[in-house]
Tab-separated table of C-alpha atoms in Angstrom:
chain	number	residue	atom	x	y	z
A	29	MET	CA	110.344	156.349	141.004
A	30	ALA	CA	107.584	156.142	143.624
A	31	SER	CA	105.101	157.412	141.041
A	32	ARG	CA	105.967	154.552	138.688
A	33	THR	CA	105.392	151.956	141.387
A	34	GLY	CA	102.190	153.550	142.679
A	35	ASP	CA	103.638	154.139	146.158
A	36	GLU	CA	103.852	157.927	146.087
A	37	GLY	CA	101.428	158.481	148.998
A	38	PRO	CA	103.333	156.361	151.533
A	39	PHE	CA	106.617	157.742	150.191
A	40	ARG	CA	105.455	161.326	150.756
A	41	LEU	CA	104.155	160.394	154.212
A	42	GLY	CA	107.556	158.889	155.009
A	43	LEU	CA	109.242	162.153	154.008
A	44	VAL	CA	106.920	164.173	156.242
A	45	VAL	CA	107.561	161.802	159.160
A	46	ALA	CA	111.341	161.982	158.603
A	47	LEU	CA	111.309	165.790	158.450
A	48	THR	CA	109.118	165.999	161.552
A	49	THR	CA	111.461	163.627	163.365
A	50	GLY	CA	114.393	165.903	162.519
A	51	PHE	CA	112.527	168.887	163.937
A	52	LEU	CA	111.622	166.996	167.111
A	53	PHE	CA	115.227	165.826	167.525
A	54	LEU	CA	116.337	169.459	167.377
A	55	MET	CA	113.748	170.356	170.032
A	56	VAL	CA	115.019	167.527	172.267
A	57	ALA	CA	118.557	168.882	171.850
A	58	TRP	CA	117.325	172.329	172.863
A	59	GLY	CA	115.717	170.824	175.976
A	60	LEU	CA	118.953	169.021	176.767
A	61	TYR	CA	120.851	172.287	176.205
A	62	VAL	CA	118.794	174.067	178.855
A	63	LEU	CA	119.308	171.337	181.455
A	64	PRO	CA	123.139	171.150	181.758
A	65	ARG	CA	123.792	174.738	180.678
A	66	PRO	CA	124.630	175.783	184.270
A	67	VAL	CA	127.455	173.210	184.296
A	68	ASN	CA	129.218	174.768	181.283
A	69	GLU	CA	127.321	177.087	178.982
A	70	HIS	CA	129.906	176.946	176.186
A	71	LEU	CA	129.890	173.141	175.989
A	72	ALA	CA	126.093	173.114	176.145
A	73	LEU	CA	125.993	175.535	173.217
A	74	LEU	CA	128.540	173.416	171.341
A	75	PHE	CA	126.443	170.264	171.575
A	76	LEU	CA	123.337	172.178	170.517
A	77	LEU	CA	125.148	173.571	167.464
A	78	LEU	CA	126.598	170.175	166.507
A	79	ASN	CA	123.118	168.684	166.717
A	80	ALA	CA	121.645	171.521	164.638
A	81	VAL	CA	124.253	171.012	161.909
A	82	GLY	CA	123.531	167.270	161.869
A	83	VAL	CA	119.796	167.889	161.579
A	84	ALA	CA	120.388	170.438	158.787
A	85	ILE	CA	122.563	168.014	156.804
A	86	GLN	CA	120.154	165.135	157.268
A	87	THR	CA	117.194	167.314	156.301
A	88	ALA	CA	118.960	168.694	153.223
A	89	SER	CA	119.890	165.175	152.150
A	90	MET	CA	116.188	164.356	151.961
A	91	LEU	CA	116.071	166.487	148.826
A	92	GLY	CA	117.680	163.467	147.168
A	93	LEU	CA	114.587	161.439	148.055
A	94	VAL	CA	112.324	164.172	146.684
A	95	ALA	CA	114.374	164.213	143.462
A	96	ALA	CA	114.106	160.410	143.217
A	97	MET	CA	110.342	160.679	143.579
A	98	LEU	CA	110.153	163.397	140.923
A	99	THR	CA	111.921	161.217	138.348
A	100	GLY	CA	108.727	159.196	138.145
A	101	ASP	CA	106.396	162.184	138.033
A	102	GLY	CA	104.982	162.658	134.544
A	103	ASP	CA	104.161	166.316	135.272
A	104	ASN	CA	107.788	167.472	135.478
A	105	HIS	CA	108.903	166.828	131.884
A	106	MET	CA	110.843	163.707	132.819
A	107	GLY	CA	108.864	161.742	130.239
A	108	ALA	CA	111.427	162.758	127.622
A	109	TYR	CA	113.940	160.347	129.174
A	110	PRO	CA	113.938	156.562	128.763
A	111	ALA	CA	112.798	154.518	131.762
A	112	GLY	CA	116.283	153.074	132.304
A	113	GLN	CA	117.816	156.539	132.619
A	114	LEU	CA	115.093	157.663	135.004
A	115	GLU	CA	115.619	154.600	137.164
A	116	GLY	CA	119.373	155.243	137.178
A	117	LEU	CA	118.782	158.860	138.188
A	118	ALA	CA	116.412	157.771	140.944
A	119	TYR	CA	119.034	155.413	142.381
A	120	LEU	CA	121.663	158.160	142.122
A	121	PHE	CA	119.431	160.523	144.110
A	122	ILE	CA	118.786	157.826	146.718
A	123	GLY	CA	122.557	157.380	146.963
A	124	VAL	CA	122.930	161.124	147.537
A	125	TYR	CA	120.416	160.851	150.384
A	126	LYS	CA	122.274	157.918	151.949
A	127	THR	CA	125.582	159.777	151.740
A	128	GLY	CA	124.020	162.839	153.379
A	129	PHE	CA	122.525	160.670	156.116
A	130	VAL	CA	125.923	159.128	156.848
A	131	THR	CA	127.598	162.567	156.754
A	132	ALA	CA	125.142	163.836	159.376
A	133	GLN	CA	126.382	161.090	161.704
A	134	LEU	CA	129.697	162.938	162.040
A	135	PHE	CA	127.808	165.708	163.833
A	136	PHE	CA	125.397	163.374	165.637
A	137	GLY	CA	128.395	161.462	166.963
A	138	THR	CA	130.395	164.487	168.041
A	139	TRP	CA	127.485	166.189	169.811
A	140	LEU	CA	127.489	163.272	172.242
A	141	PHE	CA	130.966	164.173	173.565
A	142	PRO	CA	130.074	167.535	175.135
A	143	LEU	CA	126.672	166.152	176.170
A	144	GLY	CA	128.243	163.104	177.821
A	145	TYR	CA	130.836	165.257	179.569
A	146	LEU	CA	128.164	167.631	180.877
A	147	VAL	CA	126.006	164.756	182.099
A	148	TYR	CA	129.063	163.269	183.827
A	149	ARG	CA	129.994	166.584	185.490
A	150	SER	CA	126.463	167.741	186.301
A	151	GLY	CA	126.098	166.189	189.738
A	152	PHE	CA	122.362	165.782	189.166
A	153	LEU	CA	122.452	163.147	186.418
A	154	PRO	CA	123.986	159.686	186.827
A	155	ARG	CA	127.658	159.670	185.867
A	156	VAL	CA	127.223	156.278	184.233
A	157	LEU	CA	124.907	157.914	181.675
A	158	GLY	CA	127.640	160.427	180.882
A	159	VAL	CA	130.126	157.618	180.296
A	160	LEU	CA	127.606	155.742	178.139
A	161	LEU	CA	126.955	158.875	176.060
A	162	LEU	CA	130.705	159.289	175.505
A	163	LEU	CA	130.908	155.650	174.397
A	164	ASP	CA	127.854	156.256	172.206
A	165	GLY	CA	129.707	159.119	170.515
A	166	ILE	CA	132.643	156.818	169.800
A	167	ALA	CA	130.271	154.144	168.455
A	168	VAL	CA	128.516	156.593	166.118
A	169	LEU	CA	131.852	157.907	164.833
A	170	ILE	CA	133.048	154.342	164.215
A	171	TRP	CA	129.845	153.745	162.245
A	172	PHE	CA	130.449	156.979	160.292
A	173	LEU	CA	134.050	156.022	159.468
A	174	GLN	CA	133.090	152.458	158.632
A	175	ALA	CA	130.336	153.609	156.273
A	176	PHE	CA	132.790	155.749	154.289
A	177	LEU	CA	136.046	153.818	154.593
A	178	LEU	CA	134.858	150.195	154.844
A	179	PRO	CA	131.327	150.120	153.416
A	180	ASP	CA	131.435	146.372	152.767
A	181	VAL	CA	132.254	145.507	156.412
A	182	PRO	CA	128.979	145.915	158.341
A	183	ALA	CA	130.141	143.923	161.388
A	184	ILE	CA	132.015	146.913	162.837
A	185	ARG	CA	128.906	148.952	163.548
A	186	TYR	CA	126.717	146.363	165.256
A	187	PRO	CA	128.393	146.355	168.712
A	188	GLY	CA	128.009	150.135	168.772
A	189	LEU	CA	124.251	149.898	168.289
A	190	ALA	CA	123.843	148.261	171.702
A	191	VAL	CA	125.851	151.033	173.383
A	192	SER	CA	123.838	153.691	171.545
A	193	PHE	CA	120.559	152.094	172.561
A	194	VAL	CA	121.483	151.794	176.241
A	195	ALA	CA	122.916	155.341	176.404
A	196	GLU	CA	120.122	157.160	174.605
A	197	VAL	CA	117.188	155.176	175.963
A	198	GLY	CA	118.785	155.254	179.418
A	199	LEU	CA	119.006	159.049	179.352
A	200	ALA	CA	115.447	159.359	178.045
A	201	LEU	CA	114.071	157.023	180.721
A	202	TRP	CA	116.047	158.738	183.477
A	203	LEU	CA	114.706	162.134	182.448
A	204	LEU	CA	111.181	160.762	182.082
A	205	ILE	CA	111.227	159.219	185.551
A	206	LYS	CA	113.333	161.802	187.418
A	207	GLY	CA	112.716	164.865	185.242
A	208	GLY	CA	111.177	167.121	187.880
A	209	THR	CA	113.894	166.366	190.410
A	210	VAL	CA	116.640	166.855	187.823
A	211	SER	CA	115.140	170.160	186.691
A	212	ALA	CA	114.991	171.447	190.278
A	213	GLN	CA	118.616	170.439	190.870
A	214	ALA	CA	119.681	172.123	187.621
A	215	ASN	CA	117.844	175.301	188.652
A	216	ARG	CA	119.601	175.278	192.034
A	217	LEU	CA	122.952	174.882	190.272
A	218	ALA	CA	122.087	177.761	187.937
A	219	GLY	CA	121.302	179.938	190.960
A	220	VAL	CA	124.620	179.058	192.575
A	221	SER	CA	126.677	179.679	189.417
A	222	THR	CA	125.191	183.104	188.619
């Protein structure tokens, strides 16, 4: 499809950026795993695994975008099919990607519950961030359910976007500003709990 419109270069660049973003998100989750692990190692591992599954699903769903791109590639024997069929296939593959992206939100929503709980219980991160992360998890799960059960009702998800933004940006800013102090407090807690 991208080959037929002449936009294959930017499309491929977008895929590389999306895949790199998935990798970086997994690395952020690993960093977050290390920080509250002294609070509860099992819950920290749970949120890391939930994040990893979400990243894996989202990454695998990008194969739908690759398949959509290949429908317009004259080098892969797709020229035997009429343009209308190729366009239909391309839209089908894009739909597969969108469904995979939404499916990944189940795991991206649920990873926020153990993370929010650990932030709340840590003693070295603001409890309000833990509460916001728990609300963020609820908001993402509402978006997930709405996308599958009520796809024509977009109004449900918009209030959750504000909660998600405040929770996730708030945690990132807190760690950016107070990171060294938080790390030292986490290390002290790890020394006490061992």
